């Protein structure tokens, strides 16, 4: 039986509609019979038409989706609209940038390989999504206020895995894990495309670790240092499929990362793959590292060294993905000492002093400087001079903040640098200006440095 509409399902509404129709017919009949049209009759007709129009709108809203009617009958507050779809948000989530989006649309954005906030263009330190419970509750209350049905509001638009999808998936896994290179390459390419286009195949990989194992199985037999062209294509497609699968959700991230074959294969890809393969391998590491448990597991694998080597090479196609991966891994404190040991400070310092990718790399250095060895290396590299230059000349408040954070640590760890910092302050007033005009964190660090310099000066005079 077809789903009934408002008038078919509500007896009270049926009676009301019939009553309104009879009343309007009576009024129209009176108009036709009377030569003079009274003001009272006009008012009665207007009231009846208004009531009937309201009932008709309610009927349409019951037959149509509440969200479809929203665009034509009710003005939705801008703060309830997703910046990507411009529609009322069904499942509002917060991105690492602090912006709120509808989960479906921001997942599509991230699944396309984007690593920035669509609204602010900020590079994302991770891709984890946090439910915005406050906004969701506000949307629910607003919908009730304006009379919109919310029972279907939070139903997912994600496509359901069909029997056909499962059959295709199993067939491709058989081919990719076969011993025939041609079958492997064609199946890997198809799985790469399918896991990029939709969520169905990413969800299928998330059902068990067996699918991941079969996907990466052809790479286990390859000699990474001497791949032919077809093998390079195979490696790129498998690595990119892993990236796509990892983007799906936290469960997939955990499943992929804990597969014992995945991280060693990503390390091989970072060392010996094509530029595209190495870039996608770094992006996969970045995505997997969104989970705190994965950060530690990946950091122990020795993957930071090939990431730092790739950063040093400086290929523009890969460097942002590499920087994002290193940054996210180093959120875990134990990985900072590993990064310092593997030569990150020297590489970062050289790039930053040359003015390359300062935004991304300075943020990493601000984390690593909590390790005493990083402070020591920065002193040997002449880091104070170019950090002061960034603090003085950069137009980016975030870069100024990161630079002064590093200088603050140096100032409190290495008194031999006080003279250079004091001379900068005497000549340009750089730190005083930042203490007045910087971000709240930059102001705290700048004032800390000034206080330290004043105390040192007082001790000198007293001596």
CSV table of C-alpha atoms in Angstrom, one decimal:
chain,number,residue,atom,x,y,z
A,1,UNK,CA,0.0,0.0,0.0
A,2,UNK,CA,1.3,3.5,-0.9
A,3,UNK,CA,2.3,5.7,1.9
A,4,UNK,CA,-0.7,8.0,2.9
A,5,UNK,CA,-0.4,11.7,2.9
A,6,UNK,CA,-1.5,14.2,5.6
A,7,UNK,CA,-5.2,14.3,4.7
A,8,UNK,CA,-5.3,10.5,4.2
A,9,UNK,CA,-3.7,9.7,7.6
A,10,UNK,CA,-5.2,12.2,10.0
A,11,UNK,CA,-9.0,12.1,10.5
A,12,UNK,CA,-9.0,15.5,12.2
A,13,UNK,CA,-7.2,17.0,9.2
A,14,UNK,CA,-9.7,15.3,6.8
A,15,UNK,CA,-12.7,16.8,8.7
A,16,UNK,CA,-11.0,20.2,8.9
A,17,UNK,CA,-10.3,20.3,5.1
A,18,UNK,CA,-13.9,19.3,4.3
A,19,UNK,CA,-15.2,22.0,6.6
A,20,UNK,CA,-12.9,24.7,5.0
A,21,UNK,CA,-14.0,23.7,1.5
A,22,UNK,CA,-17.7,23.9,2.5
A,23,UNK,CA,-17.2,27.3,4.1
A,24,UNK,CA,-15.5,28.7,1.0
A,25,UNK,CA,-18.2,27.3,-1.3
A,26,UNK,CA,-20.8,29.0,0.8
A,27,UNK,CA,-19.0,32.3,0.8
A,28,UNK,CA,-18.5,32.1,-3.0
A,29,UNK,CA,-22.2,31.3,-3.4
A,30,UNK,CA,-23.1,34.4,-1.3
A,31,UNK,CA,-20.8,36.6,-3.4
A,32,UNK,CA,-22.6,35.4,-6.6
A,33,UNK,CA,-26.1,36.0,-5.2
A,34,UNK,CA,-25.5,39.4,-3.6
A,35,UNK,CA,-25.1,42.5,-5.7
A,36,UNK,CA,-23.0,44.3,-3.0
A,37,UNK,CA,-20.0,42.6,-1.6
A,38,UNK,CA,-19.7,43.2,2.2
A,39,UNK,CA,-16.4,43.8,4.0
A,40,UNK,CA,-17.4,41.0,6.4
A,41,UNK,CA,-17.7,38.5,3.6
A,42,UNK,CA,-14.3,39.5,2.2
A,43,UNK,CA,-12.7,39.0,5.6
A,44,UNK,CA,-14.3,35.6,6.1
A,45,UNK,CA,-13.1,34.5,2.7
A,46,UNK,CA,-9.6,35.6,3.4
A,47,UNK,CA,-9.5,33.8,6.7
A,48,UNK,CA,-10.8,30.6,5.1
A,49,UNK,CA,-8.2,30.8,2.3
A,50,UNK,CA,-5.4,31.4,4.8
A,51,UNK,CA,-6.5,28.3,6.9
A,52,UNK,CA,-6.8,26.2,3.8
A,53,UNK,CA,-3.3,27.2,2.5
A,54,UNK,CA,-1.8,26.3,5.9
A,55,UNK,CA,-3.4,22.9,5.8
A,56,UNK,CA,-2.2,22.3,2.3
A,57,UNK,CA,1.4,23.3,3.3
A,58,UNK,CA,1.2,20.7,6.1
A,59,UNK,CA,0.0,18.1,3.7
A,60,UNK,CA,3.0,18.8,1.3
A,61,UNK,CA,5.4,18.7,4.2
A,62,UNK,CA,4.1,15.3,5.2
A,63,UNK,CA,4.4,13.9,1.7
A,64,UNK,CA,7.8,15.5,1.0
A,65,UNK,CA,11.0,15.3,2.9
A,66,UNK,CA,11.2,18.0,5.6
A,67,UNK,CA,14.5,19.2,4.1
A,68,UNK,CA,13.0,19.5,0.6
A,69,UNK,CA,10.2,21.7,2.0
A,70,UNK,CA,12.7,23.7,4.0
A,71,UNK,CA,14.1,25.4,0.9
A,72,UNK,CA,10.6,26.6,-0.2
A,73,UNK,CA,8.7,27.2,3.0
A,74,UNK,CA,11.2,28.1,5.8
A,75,UNK,CA,14.4,30.1,5.9
A,76,UNK,CA,17.1,28.1,7.5
A,77,UNK,CA,19.6,29.9,9.7
A,78,UNK,CA,23.0,30.1,8.1
A,79,UNK,CA,24.8,28.6,11.1
A,80,UNK,CA,22.8,25.4,10.5
A,81,UNK,CA,23.9,25.0,6.9
A,82,UNK,CA,26.9,23.0,5.8
A,83,UNK,CA,29.4,25.3,4.1
A,84,UNK,CA,30.0,22.7,1.5
A,85,UNK,CA,26.4,21.8,0.5
A,86,UNK,CA,24.6,24.9,1.7
A,87,UNK,CA,21.9,22.5,3.1
A,88,UNK,CA,20.7,22.0,6.6
A,89,UNK,CA,23.2,19.7,8.4
A,90,UNK,CA,22.0,16.2,9.2
A,91,UNK,CA,25.1,15.1,11.1
A,92,UNK,CA,27.2,18.1,12.1
A,93,UNK,CA,30.9,17.4,12.9
A,94,UNK,CA,33.9,19.5,13.8
A,95,UNK,CA,37.0,19.4,11.6
A,96,UNK,CA,40.5,19.9,13.1
A,97,UNK,CA,40.3,23.5,12.0
A,98,UNK,CA,37.4,24.1,14.3
A,99,UNK,CA,34.8,24.5,11.5
A,100,UNK,CA,31.6,22.6,11.5
A,101,UNK,CA,30.4,20.6,8.4
A,102,UNK,CA,27.8,18.0,7.6
A,103,UNK,CA,29.6,14.7,8.0
A,104,UNK,CA,28.7,13.2,4.6
A,105,UNK,CA,30.0,16.2,2.7
A,106,UNK,CA,33.2,16.7,4.6
A,107,UNK,CA,34.0,13.0,4.3
A,108,UNK,CA,33.6,13.3,0.5
A,109,UNK,CA,35.9,16.3,0.6
A,110,UNK,CA,38.6,14.4,2.6
A,111,UNK,CA,38.0,11.2,0.5
A,112,UNK,CA,39.0,13.2,-2.6
A,113,UNK,CA,42.4,13.6,-1.2
A,114,UNK,CA,42.0,17.1,0.2
A,115,UNK,CA,44.1,17.9,3.3
A,116,UNK,CA,42.8,21.4,4.0
A,117,UNK,CA,39.8,23.0,5.6
A,118,UNK,CA,37.4,24.0,2.8
A,119,UNK,CA,36.5,27.3,4.5
A,120,UNK,CA,39.7,28.5,6.0
A,121,UNK,CA,42.2,26.6,3.7
A,122,UNK,CA,44.2,25.7,6.8
A,123,UNK,CA,46.4,22.6,6.5
A,124,UNK,CA,44.8,20.0,8.7
A,125,UNK,CA,47.0,18.3,11.4
A,126,UNK,CA,44.6,15.3,11.3
A,127,UNK,CA,41.3,14.3,9.6
A,128,UNK,CA,39.4,13.1,12.7
A,129,UNK,CA,35.8,14.3,12.9
A,130,UNK,CA,34.2,15.2,16.2
A,131,UNK,CA,30.4,15.2,16.5
A,132,UNK,CA,29.1,18.7,17.2
A,133,UNK,CA,26.4,17.7,19.7
A,134,UNK,CA,25.5,21.4,20.5
A,135,UNK,CA,24.7,22.3,16.9
A,136,UNK,CA,22.9,19.1,16.4
A,137,UNK,CA,20.6,19.7,19.4
A,138,UNK,CA,20.1,23.3,18.3
A,139,UNK,CA,19.0,22.1,14.8
A,140,UNK,CA,16.6,19.6,16.3
A,141,UNK,CA,15.0,22.2,18.5
A,142,UNK,CA,14.8,24.6,15.6
A,143,UNK,CA,13.1,22.0,13.4
A,144,UNK,CA,10.5,21.3,16.1
A,145,UNK,CA,9.9,25.1,16.5
A,146,UNK,CA,9.1,25.5,12.7
A,147,UNK,CA,7.2,22.3,12.5
A,148,UNK,CA,9.7,20.2,10.5
A,149,UNK,CA,9.8,16.5,10.9
A,150,UNK,CA,13.2,15.4,12.3
A,151,UNK,CA,12.7,11.6,12.3
A,152,UNK,CA,14.5,11.3,8.9
A,153,UNK,CA,16.9,14.2,9.5
A,154,UNK,CA,19.8,12.1,10.7
A,155,UNK,CA,19.3,9.1,8.5
A,156,UNK,CA,22.6,8.5,6.6
A,157,UNK,CA,22.8,9.1,2.9
A,158,UNK,CA,25.6,6.6,2.6
A,159,UNK,CA,25.0,4.0,0.0
A,160,UNK,CA,24.2,0.5,1.1
A,161,UNK,CA,26.5,-2.4,0.1
A,162,UNK,CA,24.6,-4.5,-2.4
A,163,UNK,CA,25.1,-8.1,-3.4
A,164,UNK,CA,26.5,-7.0,-6.7
A,165,UNK,CA,29.1,-4.8,-4.9
A,166,UNK,CA,30.1,-7.8,-2.8
A,167,UNK,CA,30.5,-10.0,-5.8
A,168,UNK,CA,32.6,-7.5,-7.6
A,169,UNK,CA,34.7,-7.0,-4.5
A,170,UNK,CA,35.4,-10.7,-4.0
A,171,UNK,CA,36.2,-11.1,-7.7
A,172,UNK,CA,38.7,-8.3,-7.6
A,173,UNK,CA,40.4,-9.6,-4.5
A,174,UNK,CA,40.8,-13.0,-6.2
A,175,UNK,CA,42.5,-11.3,-9.1
A,176,UNK,CA,44.7,-9.0,-7.1
A,177,UNK,CA,46.0,-11.8,-4.9
A,178,UNK,CA,46.6,-14.1,-7.9
A,179,UNK,CA,50.0,-14.9,-9.3
A,180,UNK,CA,49.3,-13.2,-12.7
A,181,UNK,CA,50.9,-9.8,-12.8
A,182,UNK,CA,48.4,-8.6,-15.5
A,183,UNK,CA,45.4,-9.6,-13.3
A,184,UNK,CA,47.1,-8.0,-10.3
A,185,UNK,CA,47.6,-4.7,-12.0
A,186,UNK,CA,44.1,-4.5,-13.5
A,187,UNK,CA,42.4,-5.4,-10.2
A,188,UNK,CA,44.5,-3.1,-8.1
A,189,UNK,CA,43.7,-0.2,-10.5
A,190,UNK,CA,40.0,-1.0,-10.3
A,191,UNK,CA,40.0,-1.2,-6.5
A,192,UNK,CA,41.9,2.1,-6.3
A,193,UNK,CA,39.1,3.7,-8.4
A,194,UNK,CA,36.2,2.0,-6.6
A,195,UNK,CA,37.5,2.9,-3.1
A,196,UNK,CA,37.9,6.5,-4.3
A,197,UNK,CA,34.5,6.9,-5.9
A,198,UNK,CA,32.2,5.6,-3.2
A,199,UNK,CA,32.0,4.4,0.4
A,200,UNK,CA,30.7,0.9,-0.4
A,201,UNK,CA,34.1,-0.6,-1.2
A,202,UNK,CA,35.8,1.2,1.6
A,203,UNK,CA,33.2,-0.3,4.0
A,204,UNK,CA,33.8,-3.8,2.5
A,205,UNK,CA,37.5,-3.6,3.3
A,206,UNK,CA,36.6,-2.6,6.8
A,207,UNK,CA,34.7,-5.9,7.5
A,208,UNK,CA,37.9,-7.9,8.1
A,209,UNK,CA,41.6,-7.8,7.9
A,210,UNK,CA,41.6,-10.5,5.2
A,211,UNK,CA,40.7,-8.0,2.5
A,212,UNK,CA,43.6,-5.8,3.4
A,213,UNK,CA,46.0,-8.8,3.4
A,214,UNK,CA,44.9,-9.9,0.0
A,215,UNK,CA,45.1,-6.3,-1.4
A,216,UNK,CA,48.8,-5.9,-0.4
A,217,UNK,CA,49.8,-9.5,-1.1
A,218,UNK,CA,51.3,-8.8,-4.6
A,219,UNK,CA,53.7,-6.2,-3.1
A,220,UNK,CA,55.2,-8.7,-0.7
A,221,UNK,CA,56.9,-10.5,-3.6
A,222,UNK,CA,58.3,-7.4,-5.2
A,223,UNK,CA,61.9,-6.2,-4.9
A,224,UNK,CA,61.4,-2.6,-4.1
A,225,UNK,CA,64.8,-1.4,-5.4
A,226,UNK,CA,64.3,-2.8,-8.9
A,227,UNK,CA,60.7,-2.5,-10.1
A,228,UNK,CA,59.7,-2.4,-13.7
A,229,UNK,CA,57.0,0.0,-15.0
A,230,UNK,CA,54.1,-2.4,-14.4
A,231,UNK,CA,55.3,-3.2,-10.9
A,232,UNK,CA,55.6,0.6,-10.2
A,233,UNK,CA,52.0,1.0,-11.3
A,234,UNK,CA,50.9,-1.9,-9.2
A,235,UNK,CA,52.6,-0.4,-6.1
A,236,UNK,CA,51.1,3.0,-6.7
A,237,UNK,CA,47.5,1.6,-7.1
A,238,UNK,CA,47.8,-0.6,-4.0
A,239,UNK,CA,49.2,2.2,-1.8
A,240,UNK,CA,46.6,4.7,-3.1
A,241,UNK,CA,43.8,2.1,-2.4
A,242,UNK,CA,45.2,1.8,1.2
A,243,UNK,CA,44.9,5.6,1.5
A,244,UNK,CA,41.3,5.6,0.3
A,245,UNK,CA,40.4,2.7,2.7
A,246,UNK,CA,42.0,4.5,5.6
A,247,UNK,CA,40.0,7.7,5.0
A,248,UNK,CA,36.7,5.9,5.5
A,249,UNK,CA,36.5,5.9,9.4
A,250,UNK,CA,38.5,5.2,12.5
A,251,UNK,CA,37.7,1.5,12.4
A,252,UNK,CA,39.3,1.2,9.0
A,253,UNK,CA,42.3,3.2,10.2
A,254,UNK,CA,42.8,0.8,13.0
A,255,UNK,CA,42.3,-2.3,10.8
A,256,UNK,CA,44.8,-1.1,8.1
A,257,UNK,CA,47.4,0.0,10.6
A,258,UNK,CA,47.4,-3.1,12.6
A,259,UNK,CA,47.8,-5.3,9.6
A,260,UNK,CA,51.4,-6.5,9.9
A,261,UNK,CA,52.2,-6.0,6.2
A,262,UNK,CA,50.9,-2.5,5.7
A,263,UNK,CA,53.5,-0.3,7.5
A,264,UNK,CA,56.6,-2.1,6.1
A,265,UNK,CA,55.1,-1.8,2.6
A,266,UNK,CA,54.4,1.9,3.1
A,267,UNK,CA,58.1,2.3,4.2
A,268,UNK,CA,59.2,0.5,1.0
A,269,UNK,CA,56.9,2.8,-1.0
A,270,UNK,CA,58.4,5.9,0.6
A,271,UNK,CA,61.9,4.7,-0.2
A,272,UNK,CA,61.6,3.3,-3.6
A,273,UNK,CA,58.3,4.3,-5.2
A,274,UNK,CA,57.5,6.9,-7.9
A,275,UNK,CA,56.9,10.5,-6.7
A,276,UNK,CA,53.1,9.8,-6.9
A,277,UNK,CA,53.5,6.6,-4.9
A,278,UNK,CA,55.7,8.2,-2.3
A,279,UNK,CA,53.3,11.2,-1.9
A,280,UNK,CA,50.3,8.9,-1.5
A,281,UNK,CA,52.2,6.7,1.0
A,282,UNK,CA,52.9,9.8,3.1
A,283,UNK,CA,49.3,10.8,2.8
A,284,UNK,CA,48.3,7.3,4.0
A,285,UNK,CA,50.6,7.7,7.0
A,286,UNK,CA,49.1,11.1,7.8
A,287,UNK,CA,45.6,9.6,7.6
A,288,UNK,CA,46.4,6.6,9.7
A,289,UNK,CA,48.1,8.7,12.3
A,290,UNK,CA,44.8,10.5,13.1
A,291,UNK,CA,44.3,7.7,15.7
A,292,UNK,CA,46.4,8.2,18.8
A,293,UNK,CA,47.0,4.4,19.1
A,294,UNK,CA,48.3,4.4,15.5
A,295,UNK,CA,50.7,7.3,16.1
A,296,UNK,CA,52.7,5.1,18.6
A,297,UNK,CA,52.5,2.0,16.4
A,298,UNK,CA,53.7,3.8,13.3
A,299,UNK,CA,56.4,5.7,15.1
A,300,UNK,CA,58.0,2.5,16.4
A,301,UNK,CA,58.3,1.2,12.8
A,302,UNK,CA,61.1,3.4,11.7
A,303,UNK,CA,59.0,5.3,9.2
A,304,UNK,CA,60.1,8.7,10.3
A,305,UNK,CA,63.5,8.4,8.7
A,306,UNK,CA,62.2,7.8,5.1
A,307,UNK,CA,59.7,10.6,5.6
A,308,UNK,CA,62.4,13.0,6.7
A,309,UNK,CA,64.6,11.9,3.7
A,310,UNK,CA,61.6,12.6,1.4
A,311,UNK,CA,61.2,16.0,3.0
A,312,UNK,CA,64.8,16.8,2.4
A,313,UNK,CA,64.5,15.9,-1.3
A,314,UNK,CA,61.8,18.6,-1.4
A,315,UNK,CA,59.7,17.4,-4.3
A,316,UNK,CA,56.8,19.9,-4.4
A,317,UNK,CA,54.3,17.1,-5.2
A,318,UNK,CA,55.0,15.3,-2.0
A,319,UNK,CA,56.3,17.7,0.5
A,320,UNK,CA,53.0,18.9,2.0
A,321,UNK,CA,51.8,15.3,2.5
A,322,UNK,CA,55.1,14.4,4.1
A,323,UNK,CA,55.0,17.5,6.4
A,324,UNK,CA,51.5,16.6,7.5
A,325,UNK,CA,52.5,13.0,8.2
A,326,UNK,CA,55.5,14.1,10.3
A,327,UNK,CA,53.5,16.7,12.2
A,328,UNK,CA,50.7,14.3,13.1
A,329,UNK,CA,53.1,11.6,14.2
A,330,UNK,CA,55.0,14.0,16.4
A,331,UNK,CA,51.9,14.9,18.3
A,332,UNK,CA,52.9,11.8,20.2
A,333,UNK,CA,55.8,12.8,22.5
A,334,UNK,CA,57.7,9.6,22.0
A,335,UNK,CA,57.9,10.2,18.3
A,336,UNK,CA,59.5,13.6,18.8
A,337,UNK,CA,62.8,12.1,20.1
A,338,UNK,CA,62.7,9.6,17.2
A,339,UNK,CA,62.3,12.5,14.7
A,340,UNK,CA,65.2,14.4,16.3
A,341,UNK,CA,67.4,11.3,16.2
A,342,UNK,CA,66.6,10.8,12.6
A,343,UNK,CA,67.8,14.3,11.6
A,344,UNK,CA,64.5,16.2,11.4
A,345,UNK,CA,65.9,19.4,13.0
A,346,UNK,CA,68.7,19.8,10.4
A,347,UNK,CA,66.3,19.3,7.5
A,348,UNK,CA,63.6,21.5,8.9
A,349,UNK,CA,66.1,24.2,9.7
A,350,UNK,CA,67.6,24.2,6.2
A,351,UNK,CA,64.2,24.5,4.5
A,352,UNK,CA,62.9,27.2,6.8
A,353,UNK,CA,66.1,29.3,6.6
A,354,UNK,CA,65.7,29.1,2.8
A,355,UNK,CA,62.1,30.3,3.0
A,356,UNK,CA,60.6,27.0,1.9
A,357,UNK,CA,57.2,25.8,3.2
A,358,UNK,CA,57.7,27.8,6.4
A,359,UNK,CA,54.1,27.5,7.6
A,360,UNK,CA,54.1,23.7,7.7
A,361,UNK,CA,57.7,23.1,8.8
A,362,UNK,CA,57.8,25.8,11.5
A,363,UNK,CA,54.8,24.1,13.2
A,364,UNK,CA,56.8,20.8,13.3
A,365,UNK,CA,59.9,22.5,14.7
A,366,UNK,CA,57.8,24.1,17.4
A,367,UNK,CA,56.9,20.7,18.7
A,368,UNK,CA,60.4,19.1,18.3
A,369,UNK,CA,62.1,21.9,20.3
A,370,UNK,CA,60.7,20.4,23.5
A,371,UNK,CA,63.6,17.9,23.1
A,372,UNK,CA,66.9,19.2,24.4
A,373,UNK,CA,68.8,17.8,21.5
A,374,UNK,CA,66.7,19.9,19.1
A,375,UNK,CA,67.6,23.1,21.0
A,376,UNK,CA,71.3,22.1,20.8
A,377,UNK,CA,71.1,21.5,17.0
A,378,UNK,CA,69.3,24.8,16.4
A,379,UNK,CA,72.0,26.7,18.2
A,380,UNK,CA,74.7,25.0,16.0
A,381,UNK,CA,72.6,25.8,12.8
A,382,UNK,CA,72.4,29.5,13.7
A,383,UNK,CA,68.6,29.1,14.1
A,384,UNK,CA,68.2,32.1,16.4
A,385,UNK,CA,69.0,34.6,13.6
A,386,UNK,CA,66.4,33.3,11.1
A,387,UNK,CA,63.8,32.7,13.9
A,388,UNK,CA,64.2,36.4,14.9
A,389,UNK,CA,63.9,37.4,11.2
A,390,UNK,CA,60.6,35.4,10.9
A,391,UNK,CA,59.3,37.0,14.2
A,392,UNK,CA,60.3,40.5,12.8
A,393,UNK,CA,59.2,40.2,9.1
A,394,UNK,CA,56.6,37.5,8.7
A,395,UNK,CA,53.0,38.7,8.0
A,396,UNK,CA,51.6,35.4,9.3
A,397,UNK,CA,50.6,35.5,13.0
A,398,UNK,CA,50.8,31.7,13.3
A,399,UNK,CA,54.4,31.7,12.0
A,400,UNK,CA,55.3,34.5,14.4
A,401,UNK,CA,53.8,32.5,17.2
A,402,UNK,CA,55.7,29.3,16.4
A,403,UNK,CA,59.0,31.3,15.9
A,404,UNK,CA,58.7,32.9,19.4
A,405,UNK,CA,57.7,29.6,21.0
A,406,UNK,CA,61.0,28.1,19.7
A,407,UNK,CA,62.9,31.2,20.7
A,408,UNK,CA,61.4,31.0,24.2
A,409,UNK,CA,62.6,27.5,24.7
A,410,UNK,CA,66.1,28.4,23.4
A,411,UNK,CA,66.2,31.4,25.7
A,412,UNK,CA,65.5,29.3,28.7
A,413,UNK,CA,67.8,26.5,27.7
A,414,UNK,CA,70.9,28.2,26.2
A,415,UNK,CA,72.0,31.5,27.9
A,416,UNK,CA,74.7,31.9,25.2
A,417,UNK,CA,71.9,33.1,22.9
A,418,UNK,CA,70.7,35.9,25.1
A,419,UNK,CA,73.1,38.4,23.6
A,420,UNK,CA,71.8,37.9,20.1
A,421,UNK,CA,68.2,38.1,21.3
A,422,UNK,CA,68.9,41.3,23.3
A,423,UNK,CA,70.6,42.9,20.3
A,424,UNK,CA,67.5,42.2,18.2
A,425,UNK,CA,65.3,43.7,20.8
A,426,UNK,CA,67.5,46.8,21.2
A,427,UNK,CA,67.7,47.4,17.4
A,428,UNK,CA,64.1,46.6,16.3
A,429,UNK,CA,61.9,46.1,19.4
A,430,UNK,CA,60.7,42.9,17.8
A,431,UNK,CA,59.8,41.0,21.0
A,432,UNK,CA,58.2,43.9,22.7
A,433,UNK,CA,56.0,44.5,19.6
A,434,UNK,CA,55.0,40.8,19.6
A,435,UNK,CA,54.2,40.9,23.3
A,436,UNK,CA,51.8,43.7,22.5
A,437,UNK,CA,50.3,42.6,19.1
A,438,UNK,CA,50.8,38.8,18.8
A,439,UNK,CA,48.4,36.0,19.5
A,440,UNK,CA,47.7,35.3,23.1
A,441,UNK,CA,50.2,32.4,23.1
A,442,UNK,CA,52.8,34.6,21.3
A,443,UNK,CA,52.3,37.4,23.9
A,444,UNK,CA,52.9,35.0,26.8
A,445,UNK,CA,56.1,33.6,25.2
A,446,UNK,CA,57.4,37.1,24.3
A,447,UNK,CA,56.7,38.4,27.7
A,448,UNK,CA,58.5,35.4,29.2
A,449,UNK,CA,61.6,36.2,27.1
A,450,UNK,CA,61.6,39.9,28.0
A,451,UNK,CA,61.2,39.0,31.7
A,452,UNK,CA,64.2,36.6,31.4
A,453,UNK,CA,66.3,39.3,29.7
A,454,UNK,CA,65.5,41.8,32.4
A,455,UNK,CA,66.4,39.5,35.2
A,456,UNK,CA,69.7,38.6,33.4
A,457,UNK,CA,70.4,42.4,33.1
A,458,UNK,CA,69.7,43.0,36.8
A,459,UNK,CA,72.0,40.1,37.8
A,460,UNK,CA,74.7,41.6,35.6
A,461,UNK,CA,74.3,45.0,37.2
A,462,UNK,CA,74.2,43.6,40.7
A,463,UNK,CA,77.4,41.6,40.0
